[in-house]
XYZ file of C-alpha atoms in Angstrom:
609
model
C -7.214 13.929 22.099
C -6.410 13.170 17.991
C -2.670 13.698 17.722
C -2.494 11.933 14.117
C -3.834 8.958 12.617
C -7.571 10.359 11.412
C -8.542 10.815 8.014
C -4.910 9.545 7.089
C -3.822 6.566 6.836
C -0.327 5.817 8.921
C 0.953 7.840 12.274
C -1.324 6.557 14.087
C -1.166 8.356 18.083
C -3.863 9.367 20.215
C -4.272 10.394 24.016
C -6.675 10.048 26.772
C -6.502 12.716 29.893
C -7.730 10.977 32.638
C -7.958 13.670 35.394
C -4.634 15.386 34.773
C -3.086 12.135 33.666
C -2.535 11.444 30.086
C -2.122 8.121 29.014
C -0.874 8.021 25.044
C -1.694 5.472 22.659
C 0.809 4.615 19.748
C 3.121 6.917 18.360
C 3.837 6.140 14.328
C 4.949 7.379 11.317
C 4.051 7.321 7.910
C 5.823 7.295 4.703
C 5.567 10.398 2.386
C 3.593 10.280 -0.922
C 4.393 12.325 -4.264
C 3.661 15.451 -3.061
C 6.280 15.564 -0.222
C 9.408 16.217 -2.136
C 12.525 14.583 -0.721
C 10.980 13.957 2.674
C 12.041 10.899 4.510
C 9.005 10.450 6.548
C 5.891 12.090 8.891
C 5.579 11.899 12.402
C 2.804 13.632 15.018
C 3.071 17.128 16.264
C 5.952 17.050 18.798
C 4.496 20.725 20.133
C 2.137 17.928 22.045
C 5.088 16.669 24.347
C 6.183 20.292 24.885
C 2.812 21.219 26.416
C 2.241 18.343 28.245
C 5.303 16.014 28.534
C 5.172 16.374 32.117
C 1.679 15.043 32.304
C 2.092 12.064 30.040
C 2.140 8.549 32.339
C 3.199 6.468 29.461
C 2.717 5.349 25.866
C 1.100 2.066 25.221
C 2.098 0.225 21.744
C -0.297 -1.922 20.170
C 1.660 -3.678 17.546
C 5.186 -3.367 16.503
C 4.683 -1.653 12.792
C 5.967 1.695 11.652
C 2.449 3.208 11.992
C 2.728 2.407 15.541
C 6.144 2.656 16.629
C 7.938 4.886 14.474
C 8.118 8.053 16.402
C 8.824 6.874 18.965
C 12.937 7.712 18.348
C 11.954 11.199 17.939
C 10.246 11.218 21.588
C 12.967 10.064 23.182
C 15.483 12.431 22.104
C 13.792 14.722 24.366
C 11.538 13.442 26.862
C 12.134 10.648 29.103
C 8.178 8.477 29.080
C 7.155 5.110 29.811
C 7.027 2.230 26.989
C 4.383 -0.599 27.612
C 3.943 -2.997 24.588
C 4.031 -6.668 23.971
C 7.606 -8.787 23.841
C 8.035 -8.671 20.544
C 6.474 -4.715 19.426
C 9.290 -3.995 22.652
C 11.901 -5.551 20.872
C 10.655 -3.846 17.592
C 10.574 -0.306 19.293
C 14.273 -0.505 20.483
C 15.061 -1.697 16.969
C 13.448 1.690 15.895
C 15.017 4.139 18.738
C 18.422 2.635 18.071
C 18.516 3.357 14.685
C 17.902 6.670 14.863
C 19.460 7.438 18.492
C 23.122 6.199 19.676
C 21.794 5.833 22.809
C 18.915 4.467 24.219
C 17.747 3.992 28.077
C 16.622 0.319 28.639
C 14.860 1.390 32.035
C 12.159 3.255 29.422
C 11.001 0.286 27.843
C 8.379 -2.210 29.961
C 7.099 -5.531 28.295
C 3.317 -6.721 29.384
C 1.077 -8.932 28.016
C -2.709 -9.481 27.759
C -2.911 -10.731 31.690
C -1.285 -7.168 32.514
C -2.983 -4.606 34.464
C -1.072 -1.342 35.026
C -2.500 0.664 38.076
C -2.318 4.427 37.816
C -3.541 7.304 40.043
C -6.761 8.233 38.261
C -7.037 5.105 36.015
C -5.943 1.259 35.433
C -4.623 0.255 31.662
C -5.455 -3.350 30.716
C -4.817 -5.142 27.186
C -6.797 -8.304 25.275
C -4.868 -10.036 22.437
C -6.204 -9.029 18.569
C -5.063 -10.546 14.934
C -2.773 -8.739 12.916
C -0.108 -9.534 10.197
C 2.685 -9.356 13.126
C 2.229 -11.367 16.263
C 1.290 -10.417 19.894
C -0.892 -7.448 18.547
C -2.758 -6.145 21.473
C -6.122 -3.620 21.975
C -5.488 -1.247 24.912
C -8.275 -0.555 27.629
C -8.472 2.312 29.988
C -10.621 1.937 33.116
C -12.132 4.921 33.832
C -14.749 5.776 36.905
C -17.063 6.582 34.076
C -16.015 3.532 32.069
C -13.948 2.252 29.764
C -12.283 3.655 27.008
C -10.666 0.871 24.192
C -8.745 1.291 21.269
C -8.054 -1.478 19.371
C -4.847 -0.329 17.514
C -4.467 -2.212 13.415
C -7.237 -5.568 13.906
C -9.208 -8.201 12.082
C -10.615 -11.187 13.159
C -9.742 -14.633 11.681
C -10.629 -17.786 13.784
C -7.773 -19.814 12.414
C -5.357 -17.827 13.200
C -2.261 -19.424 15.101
C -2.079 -19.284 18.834
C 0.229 -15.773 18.603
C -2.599 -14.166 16.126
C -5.423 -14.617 17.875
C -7.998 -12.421 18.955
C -8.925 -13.382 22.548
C -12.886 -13.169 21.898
C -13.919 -14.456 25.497
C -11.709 -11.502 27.163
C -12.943 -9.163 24.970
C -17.064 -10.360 25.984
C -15.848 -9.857 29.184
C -14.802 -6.222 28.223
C -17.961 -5.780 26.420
C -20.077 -7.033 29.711
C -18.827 -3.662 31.580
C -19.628 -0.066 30.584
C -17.536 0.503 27.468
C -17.951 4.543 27.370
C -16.192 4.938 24.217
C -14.575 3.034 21.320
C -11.611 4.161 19.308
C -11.716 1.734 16.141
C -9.889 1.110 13.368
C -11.502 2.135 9.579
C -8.903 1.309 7.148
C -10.265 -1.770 5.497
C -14.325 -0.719 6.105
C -15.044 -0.483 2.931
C -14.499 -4.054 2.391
C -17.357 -6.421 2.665
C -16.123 -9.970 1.769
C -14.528 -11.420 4.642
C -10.546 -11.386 3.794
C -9.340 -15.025 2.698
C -8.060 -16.861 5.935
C -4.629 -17.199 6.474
C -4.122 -20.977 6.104
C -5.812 -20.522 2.852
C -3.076 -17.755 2.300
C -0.352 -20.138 3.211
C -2.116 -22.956 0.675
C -1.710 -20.561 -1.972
C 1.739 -19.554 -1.569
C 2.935 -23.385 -1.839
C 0.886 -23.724 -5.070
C 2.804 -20.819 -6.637
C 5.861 -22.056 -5.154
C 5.459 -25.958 -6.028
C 4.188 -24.663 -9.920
C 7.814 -22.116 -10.421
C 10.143 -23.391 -12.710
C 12.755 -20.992 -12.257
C 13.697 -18.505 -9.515
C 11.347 -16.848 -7.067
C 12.094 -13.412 -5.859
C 9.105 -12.426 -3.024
C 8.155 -8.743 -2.272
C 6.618 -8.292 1.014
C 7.073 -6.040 4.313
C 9.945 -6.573 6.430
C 7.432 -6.231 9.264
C 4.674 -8.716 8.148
C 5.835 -11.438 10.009
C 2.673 -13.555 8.961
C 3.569 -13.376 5.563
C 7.572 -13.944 6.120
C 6.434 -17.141 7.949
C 4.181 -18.447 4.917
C 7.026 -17.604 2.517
C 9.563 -19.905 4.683
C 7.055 -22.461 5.098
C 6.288 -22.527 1.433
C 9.988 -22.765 0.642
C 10.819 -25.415 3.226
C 8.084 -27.278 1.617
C 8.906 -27.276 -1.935
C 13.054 -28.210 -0.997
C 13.875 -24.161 -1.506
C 16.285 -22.292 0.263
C 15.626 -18.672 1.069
C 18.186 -15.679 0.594
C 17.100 -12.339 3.103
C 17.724 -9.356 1.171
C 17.669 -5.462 2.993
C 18.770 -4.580 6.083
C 15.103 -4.522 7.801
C 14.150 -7.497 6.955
C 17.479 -9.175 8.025
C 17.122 -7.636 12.162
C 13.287 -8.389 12.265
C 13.637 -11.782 11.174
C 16.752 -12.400 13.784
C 14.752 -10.642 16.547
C 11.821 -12.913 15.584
C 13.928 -16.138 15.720
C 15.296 -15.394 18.839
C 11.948 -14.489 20.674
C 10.588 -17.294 19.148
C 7.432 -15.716 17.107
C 9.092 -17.160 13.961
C 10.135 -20.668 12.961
C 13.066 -21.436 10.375
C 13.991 -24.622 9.706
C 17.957 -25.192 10.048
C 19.597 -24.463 6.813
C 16.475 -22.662 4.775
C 18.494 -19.436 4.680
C 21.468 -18.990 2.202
C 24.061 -15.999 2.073
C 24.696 -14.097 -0.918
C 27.641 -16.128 -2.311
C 25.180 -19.040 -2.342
C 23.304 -17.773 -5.015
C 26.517 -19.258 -7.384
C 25.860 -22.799 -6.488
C 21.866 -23.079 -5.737
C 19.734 -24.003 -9.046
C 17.661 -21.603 -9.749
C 14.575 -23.834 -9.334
C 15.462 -24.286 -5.787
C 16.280 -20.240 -4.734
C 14.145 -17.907 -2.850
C 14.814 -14.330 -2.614
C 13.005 -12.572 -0.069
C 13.382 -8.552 -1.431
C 12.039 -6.349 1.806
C 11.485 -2.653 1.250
C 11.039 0.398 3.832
C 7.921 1.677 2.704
C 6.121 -2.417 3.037
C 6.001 -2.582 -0.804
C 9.823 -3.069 -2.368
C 9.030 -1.455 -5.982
C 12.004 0.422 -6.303
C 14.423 -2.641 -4.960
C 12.158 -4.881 -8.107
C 12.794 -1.947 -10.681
C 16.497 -2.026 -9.711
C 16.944 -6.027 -9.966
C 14.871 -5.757 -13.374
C 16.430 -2.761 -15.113
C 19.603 -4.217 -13.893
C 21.170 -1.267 -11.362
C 20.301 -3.920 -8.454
C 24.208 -4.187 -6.498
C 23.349 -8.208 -6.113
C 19.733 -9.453 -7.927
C 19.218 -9.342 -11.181
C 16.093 -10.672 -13.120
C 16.430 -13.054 -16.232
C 14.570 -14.918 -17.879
C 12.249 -17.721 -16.222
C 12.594 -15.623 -12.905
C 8.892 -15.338 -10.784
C 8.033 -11.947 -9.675
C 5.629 -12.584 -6.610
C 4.235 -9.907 -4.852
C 3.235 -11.167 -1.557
C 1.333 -7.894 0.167
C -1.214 -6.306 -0.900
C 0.112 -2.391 -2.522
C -2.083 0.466 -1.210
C -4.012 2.549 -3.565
C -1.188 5.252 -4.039
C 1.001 3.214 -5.609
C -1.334 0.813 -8.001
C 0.409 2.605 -10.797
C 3.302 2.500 -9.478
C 3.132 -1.924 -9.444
C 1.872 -2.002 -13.216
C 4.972 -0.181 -13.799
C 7.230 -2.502 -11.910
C 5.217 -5.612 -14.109
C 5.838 -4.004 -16.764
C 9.518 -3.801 -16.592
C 9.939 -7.133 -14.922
C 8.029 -8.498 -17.656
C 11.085 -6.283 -20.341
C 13.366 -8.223 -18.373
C 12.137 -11.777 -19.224
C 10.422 -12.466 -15.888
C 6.875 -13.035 -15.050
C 4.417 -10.893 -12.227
C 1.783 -12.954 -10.103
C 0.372 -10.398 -7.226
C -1.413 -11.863 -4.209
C -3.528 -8.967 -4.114
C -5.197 -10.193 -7.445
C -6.052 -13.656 -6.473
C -6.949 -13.372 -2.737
C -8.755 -10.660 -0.786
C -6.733 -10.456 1.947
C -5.370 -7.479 4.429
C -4.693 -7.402 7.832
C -7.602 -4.834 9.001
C -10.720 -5.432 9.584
C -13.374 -5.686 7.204
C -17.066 -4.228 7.531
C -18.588 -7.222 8.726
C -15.800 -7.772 11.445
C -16.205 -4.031 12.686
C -20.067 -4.270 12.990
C -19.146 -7.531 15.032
C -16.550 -5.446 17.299
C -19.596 -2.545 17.924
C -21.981 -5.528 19.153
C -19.742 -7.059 21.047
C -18.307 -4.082 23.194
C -21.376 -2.109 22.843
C -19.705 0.960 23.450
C -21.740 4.161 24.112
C -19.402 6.182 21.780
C -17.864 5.607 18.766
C -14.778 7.429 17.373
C -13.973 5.487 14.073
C -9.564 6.359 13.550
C -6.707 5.458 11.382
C -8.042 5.415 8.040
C -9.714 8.451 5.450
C -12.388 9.835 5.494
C -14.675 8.302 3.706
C -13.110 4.898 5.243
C -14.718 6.923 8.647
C -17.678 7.898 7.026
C -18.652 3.992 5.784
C -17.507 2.892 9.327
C -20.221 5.347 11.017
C -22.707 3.857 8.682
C -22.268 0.250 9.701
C -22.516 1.488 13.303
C -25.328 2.754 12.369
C -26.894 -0.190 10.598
C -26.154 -2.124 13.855
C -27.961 0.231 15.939
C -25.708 3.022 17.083
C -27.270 6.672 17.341
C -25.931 8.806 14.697
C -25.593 11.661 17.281
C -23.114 9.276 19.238
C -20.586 8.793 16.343
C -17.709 11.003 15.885
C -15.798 11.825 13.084
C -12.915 13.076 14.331
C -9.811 15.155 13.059
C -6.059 16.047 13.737
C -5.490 18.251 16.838
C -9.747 17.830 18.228
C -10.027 16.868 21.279
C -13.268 15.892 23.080
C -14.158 16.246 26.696
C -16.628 13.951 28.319
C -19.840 16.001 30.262
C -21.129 13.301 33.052
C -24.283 15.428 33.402
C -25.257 15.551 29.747
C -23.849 12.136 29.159
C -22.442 13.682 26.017
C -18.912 14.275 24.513
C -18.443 18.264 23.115
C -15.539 19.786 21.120
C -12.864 21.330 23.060
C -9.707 23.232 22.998
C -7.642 22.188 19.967
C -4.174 20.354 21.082
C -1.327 20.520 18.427
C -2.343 17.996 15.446
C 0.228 19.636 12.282
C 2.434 16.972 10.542
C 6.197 16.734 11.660
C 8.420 16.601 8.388
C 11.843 14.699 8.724
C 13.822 15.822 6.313
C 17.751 13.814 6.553
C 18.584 14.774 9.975
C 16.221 17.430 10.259
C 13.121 17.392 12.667
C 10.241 20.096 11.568
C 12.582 22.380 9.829
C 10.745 21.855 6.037
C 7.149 23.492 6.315
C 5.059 24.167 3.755
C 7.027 26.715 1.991
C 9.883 24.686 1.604
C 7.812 22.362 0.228
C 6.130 24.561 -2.240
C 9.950 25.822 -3.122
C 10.461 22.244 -4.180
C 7.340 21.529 -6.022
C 7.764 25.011 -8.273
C 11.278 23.654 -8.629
C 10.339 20.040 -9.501
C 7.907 21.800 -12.252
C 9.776 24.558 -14.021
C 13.143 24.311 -12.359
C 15.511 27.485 -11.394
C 16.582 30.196 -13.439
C 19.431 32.234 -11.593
C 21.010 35.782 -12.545
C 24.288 37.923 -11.033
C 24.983 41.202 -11.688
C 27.736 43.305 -10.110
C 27.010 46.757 -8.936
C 28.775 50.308 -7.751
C 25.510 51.945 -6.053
C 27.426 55.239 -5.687
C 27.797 55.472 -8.883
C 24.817 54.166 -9.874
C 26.131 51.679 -12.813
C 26.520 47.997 -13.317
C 30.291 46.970 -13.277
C 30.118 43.675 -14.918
C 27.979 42.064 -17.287
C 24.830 40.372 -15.365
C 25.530 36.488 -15.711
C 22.507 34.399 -16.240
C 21.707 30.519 -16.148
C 18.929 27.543 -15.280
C 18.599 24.130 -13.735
C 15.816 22.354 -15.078
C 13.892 25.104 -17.240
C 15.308 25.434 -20.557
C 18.341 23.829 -22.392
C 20.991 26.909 -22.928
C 22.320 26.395 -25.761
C 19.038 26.015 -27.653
C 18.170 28.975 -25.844
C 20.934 32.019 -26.664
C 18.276 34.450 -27.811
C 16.378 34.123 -24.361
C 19.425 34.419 -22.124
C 20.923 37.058 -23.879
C 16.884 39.291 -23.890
C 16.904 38.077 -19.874
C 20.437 40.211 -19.293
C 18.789 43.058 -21.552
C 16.049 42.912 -18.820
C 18.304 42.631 -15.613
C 19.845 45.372 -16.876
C 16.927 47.726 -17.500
C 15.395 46.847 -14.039
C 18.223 48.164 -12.247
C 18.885 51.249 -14.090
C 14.873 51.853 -13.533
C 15.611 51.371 -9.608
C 18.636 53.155 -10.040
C 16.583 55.995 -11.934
C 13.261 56.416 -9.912
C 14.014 54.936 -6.397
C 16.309 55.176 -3.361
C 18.633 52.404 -3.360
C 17.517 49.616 -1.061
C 18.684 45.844 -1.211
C 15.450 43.745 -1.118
C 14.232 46.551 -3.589
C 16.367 45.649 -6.101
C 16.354 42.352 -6.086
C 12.461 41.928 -5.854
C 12.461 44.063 -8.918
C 14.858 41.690 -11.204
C 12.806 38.768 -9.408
C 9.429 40.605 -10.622
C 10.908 41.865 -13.947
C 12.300 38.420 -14.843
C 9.507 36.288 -13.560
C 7.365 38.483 -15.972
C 9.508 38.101 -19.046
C 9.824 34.409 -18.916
C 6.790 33.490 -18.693
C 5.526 35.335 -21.382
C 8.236 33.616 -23.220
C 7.781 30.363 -22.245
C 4.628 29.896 -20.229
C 7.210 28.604 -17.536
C 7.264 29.917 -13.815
C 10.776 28.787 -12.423
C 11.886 29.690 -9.393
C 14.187 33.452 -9.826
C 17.199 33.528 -7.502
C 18.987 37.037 -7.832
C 22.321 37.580 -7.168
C 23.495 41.028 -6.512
C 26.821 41.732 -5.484
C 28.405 45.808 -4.551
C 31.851 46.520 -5.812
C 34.104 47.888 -2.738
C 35.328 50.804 -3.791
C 38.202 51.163 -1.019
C 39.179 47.788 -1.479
C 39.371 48.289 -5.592
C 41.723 51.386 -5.070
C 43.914 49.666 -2.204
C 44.257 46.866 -4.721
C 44.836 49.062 -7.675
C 47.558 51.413 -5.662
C 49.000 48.287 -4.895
C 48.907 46.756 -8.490
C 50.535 50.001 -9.483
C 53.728 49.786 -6.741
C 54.393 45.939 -8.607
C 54.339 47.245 -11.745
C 57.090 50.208 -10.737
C 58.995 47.436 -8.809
C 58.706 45.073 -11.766
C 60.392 47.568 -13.828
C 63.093 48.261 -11.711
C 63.834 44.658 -11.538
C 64.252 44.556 -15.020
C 66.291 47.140 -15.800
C 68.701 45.791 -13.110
C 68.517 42.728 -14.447
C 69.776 43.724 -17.731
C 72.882 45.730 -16.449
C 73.837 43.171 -14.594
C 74.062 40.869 -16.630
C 75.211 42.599 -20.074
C 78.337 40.750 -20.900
C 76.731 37.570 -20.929
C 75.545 37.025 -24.536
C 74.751 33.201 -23.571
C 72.250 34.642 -20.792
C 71.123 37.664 -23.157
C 70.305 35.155 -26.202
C 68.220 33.167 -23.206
C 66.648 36.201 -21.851
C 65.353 36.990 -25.279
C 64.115 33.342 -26.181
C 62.290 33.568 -22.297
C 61.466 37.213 -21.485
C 58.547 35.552 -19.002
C 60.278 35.355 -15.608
C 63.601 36.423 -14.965
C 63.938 34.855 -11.882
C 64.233 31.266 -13.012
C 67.257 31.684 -15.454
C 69.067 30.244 -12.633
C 70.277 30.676 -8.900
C 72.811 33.005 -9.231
C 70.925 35.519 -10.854
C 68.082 35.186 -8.428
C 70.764 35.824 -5.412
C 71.704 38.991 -7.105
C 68.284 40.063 -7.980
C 67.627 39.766 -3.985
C 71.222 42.249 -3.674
C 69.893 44.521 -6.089
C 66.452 44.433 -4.291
């Protein structure tokens, strides 16, 4: 079953029924692009865990990133499942729960490791080790009577990786010696064909551009890229730096990492905040973290100065340290640019080294002949990331007929007699907005709401009515957010009232009186005149309001009885009080209130009352 995580990149969660038993791997998120106004981030279908919750034996984690672990808080508000993962993508995933949920049950959350072997009623769940930019990555295996099914989760394979990156390549020819039935792989770096630059060669870099600053360095990179974290520590340790942790993310990963051990920090490398005062600036290291993996906004902050702590100067280096996805390449020349304003200089990774923490073309056609699987069902990555990752199969001697490209919400049902997978009944596959504290309550008209809004802004009107008597009672009120400036724009406010007013008196005229009527006919009416006048479609918000007519004469009857009682007042006032030409000379200077010329005329006011 495809919950999320084909021909997307991010959200990664897919399942496997294994006779009435449904075994779910990952659960992530991804991070909204443009188009997504003011959404926080995407998560799976949760209609999936409504329908078959009860069925679901557990969900196996392959890695402890966002586009594996992230919805995982939204899960467990409601449905009480089984966690397997690795010690440190456990640690990650409570980090994850907990900041989204007060409370979190412990008893959920179950650490194995690649010598684990869960037994389950209809099937067994093993794991081998695979490289990653975060340690103890693992690929899950599902031991079928048919076979085995293996998803490998975010991989690449790079022989010098350190003892917690490695791929386990002897387990996984082991794996590859037994029926692999199918093989869920991941496409998002196929189109690459160099091999990506090794990470020791990675780490030689970084000291370079560290050992050849003359001034500050400030380091972008993900929170969660522990690989990279470790090379910029290294680098600074090395060149007699000390390191200051900016953002809260980075600051809990890095303290989880120290104390499980997956990350090494030599004693005093890290500084505080006040330390900034009294470090040179050609021995400082800021580490800037951001949520989405690529800290732009925290850089254009610290460069256009609106940072609350970093600010770049002159001689400052700018080094981007991960490599930005293709949605936001303009989005980094931007960010050069205005570090660049600000006196600094830019030197991306990215540029220099080919480097990424999936696997390349070359290391996927290795994966295929290794395993040998009979099916292939290339994931997490686009489509035409899927499409090259059929070809290579191809090119390596897979059938085309036994390559899938697969969607969100397909599911595929294996046929032991045909020795084929077919197309089955769809399972729920829609995104899952979260929107603040909101979960699925922004679809896609709220969403096209805010793009008409983000484009030509809102243009609201108010008019008072008495339907009985057919008439407007006050003078319709018009005004705009984000479509015109008003008081360049008299002539067209004052022509939109003229029209307000003519499309009620025509519903008024020709039809019988009905709410959403009306108001869909000042919507229509105005909609029509403002674009002709400006070419502009903002969004029209009427506001009609009905004048009570039995509250208006209760009010006015009772208006009237003040008035009478007013006058009374006053004429006692003034008989009272006639031989006092002191208090008559006041009472002419302040005929306002006659009630505060003092306390003894206000106790006789209450007698004459």
């Amino acid at each position: 079953m495809v919950l999320s995580g084909a021909r997307e990149h991010g959200k990664n969660m897919f399942a496997v029924d294994v006779d009435g038993q449904i075994f779910v791997l990952d659960a992530g998120l991804k991070y909204p692009d443009s188009s997504l106004f003011g959404i926080d981030v995407v998560i799976p279908d949760m209609d999936f865990f409504a329908q078959y919750g009860d069925r679901v034996s557990g969900i196996f984690l392959t890695h402890g990133h966002a586009d594996s672990i992230g919805a995982l808080p939204y899960i467990l508000r409601n449905y009480d499942i089984d966690i397997f993962g690795s010690e440190l993508t456990i640690a990650l995933a409570k980090i994850e729960v907990k900041r989204e949920n007060k409370k979190i049950n412990n008893k959920l959350f179950h650490v194995i490791d690649q010598d684990s072997e869960i037994e389950f009623k209809s099937a067994s769940v093993s794991f081998f080790h695979t490289t990653h930019s975060i340690p103890d990555s693992l690929g899950i295996v599902i031991h079928t009577s048919e076979g085995q099914i293996v998803y490998t989760g975010d991989f690449k394979f790079d022989p010098s990786a350190t003892q917690n990156y490695r791929t386990d390549m002897d387990l996984l020819a082991k794996i590859g010696l037994n029926k692999v039935l199918a093989l869920l792989s991941d496409s998002s770096n196929s189109e690459a064909w160099f091999p990506s630059a090794s990470e020791q060669d990675i780490e030689k870099y970084v000291t370079d551009v560290f050992r050849n600053a003359k001034g500050r360095i400030i380091v972008a990179a993900k929170a969660s890229n522990l690989n990279r974290v470790q090379e910029v520590l290294n680098a600074a340790h090395k060149t007699g730096r000390r390191v200051l942790l900016t953002g809260r993310d980075v600051a809990k990963i890095v303290r989880t990492s120290m104390k499980l051990g997956y990350l090494d920090v030599p004693d005093g490398l890290l500084m505080r905040v006040k330390d900034l005062k009294t470090t040179p600036d050609e021995k400082t290291v800021i580490l800037e973290t951001g949520r989405m993996g690529e800290p732009l906004n925290s850089l254009q902050k610290m460069a256009t100065k609106r940072h609350s702590m970093i600010r770049i100067h002159k001689g400052d280096l700018v080094f981007i340290a991960t490599t930005p996805s293709n949605s936001v390449e303009t989005m980094v020349a931007e960010t050069s640019d205005m570090v660049y304003r600000a006196g600094g200089t830019v030197i991306q990774l990215g540029r220099n080294k080919h480097t990424s923490g999936h696997a390349t073309g070359r290391d996927l056609q290795l994966l295929i002949d290794t395993l040998k699987p009979k099916f292939l069902f290339p994931v997490i990555g686009e489509y035409r990331l899927m499409e090259i990752h059929k070809n290579l199969a191809i090119k390596v001697g897979m059938k085309k007929d036994d390559i899938y490209l697969v969607q969100n919400g397909e599911s595929y049902v294996y046929e032991k007699n045909k020795d084929h997978f077919y197309l089955s009944d769809p399972v729920p596959g829609e995104d899952t907005m979260i929107d603040g504290s909101g979960v699925g309550d922004v679809g896609n008209i709220v969403l096209r709401d805010r793009e008409i809004l983000s484009d030509d802004g809102i243009f609201i009107a108010v008019v008072t009515i008495d339907r009985k008597k057919k008439k407007i009672i006050a003078q319709p009120q018009v005004t705009s957010r984000g479509f015109v400036y008003i008081k360049a724009n008299h002539k067209l406010m004052h022509d939109s009232i003229e029209v307000i007013k003519k499309a009620i008196d025509n519903n008024f005229e020709h039809k019988k009186f009905d709410w959403t009527e009306l108001k869909q006919d000042i919507r229509n009416d105005l909609e029509k005149f403002l674009y002709k006048q400006t070419n502009r479609r903002p969004v029209v918000l009427p506001v009609v309001m009905e004048v009570n007519q039995n509250r208006h004469r209760a009010m006015q009857k009772k208006n009237n009885a003040k008035d009478e009682q007013a006058k009374i007042n006053k004429k006692s006032h003034k008989t009272h009080n006639s031989g006092s030409n002191k208090y008559n000379n006041r009472q002419h200077k302040h005929p306002i209130d006659v009630n505060k010329s003092g306390k003894k005329v206000v106790e006789k006011d209450k007698e004459n009352k």
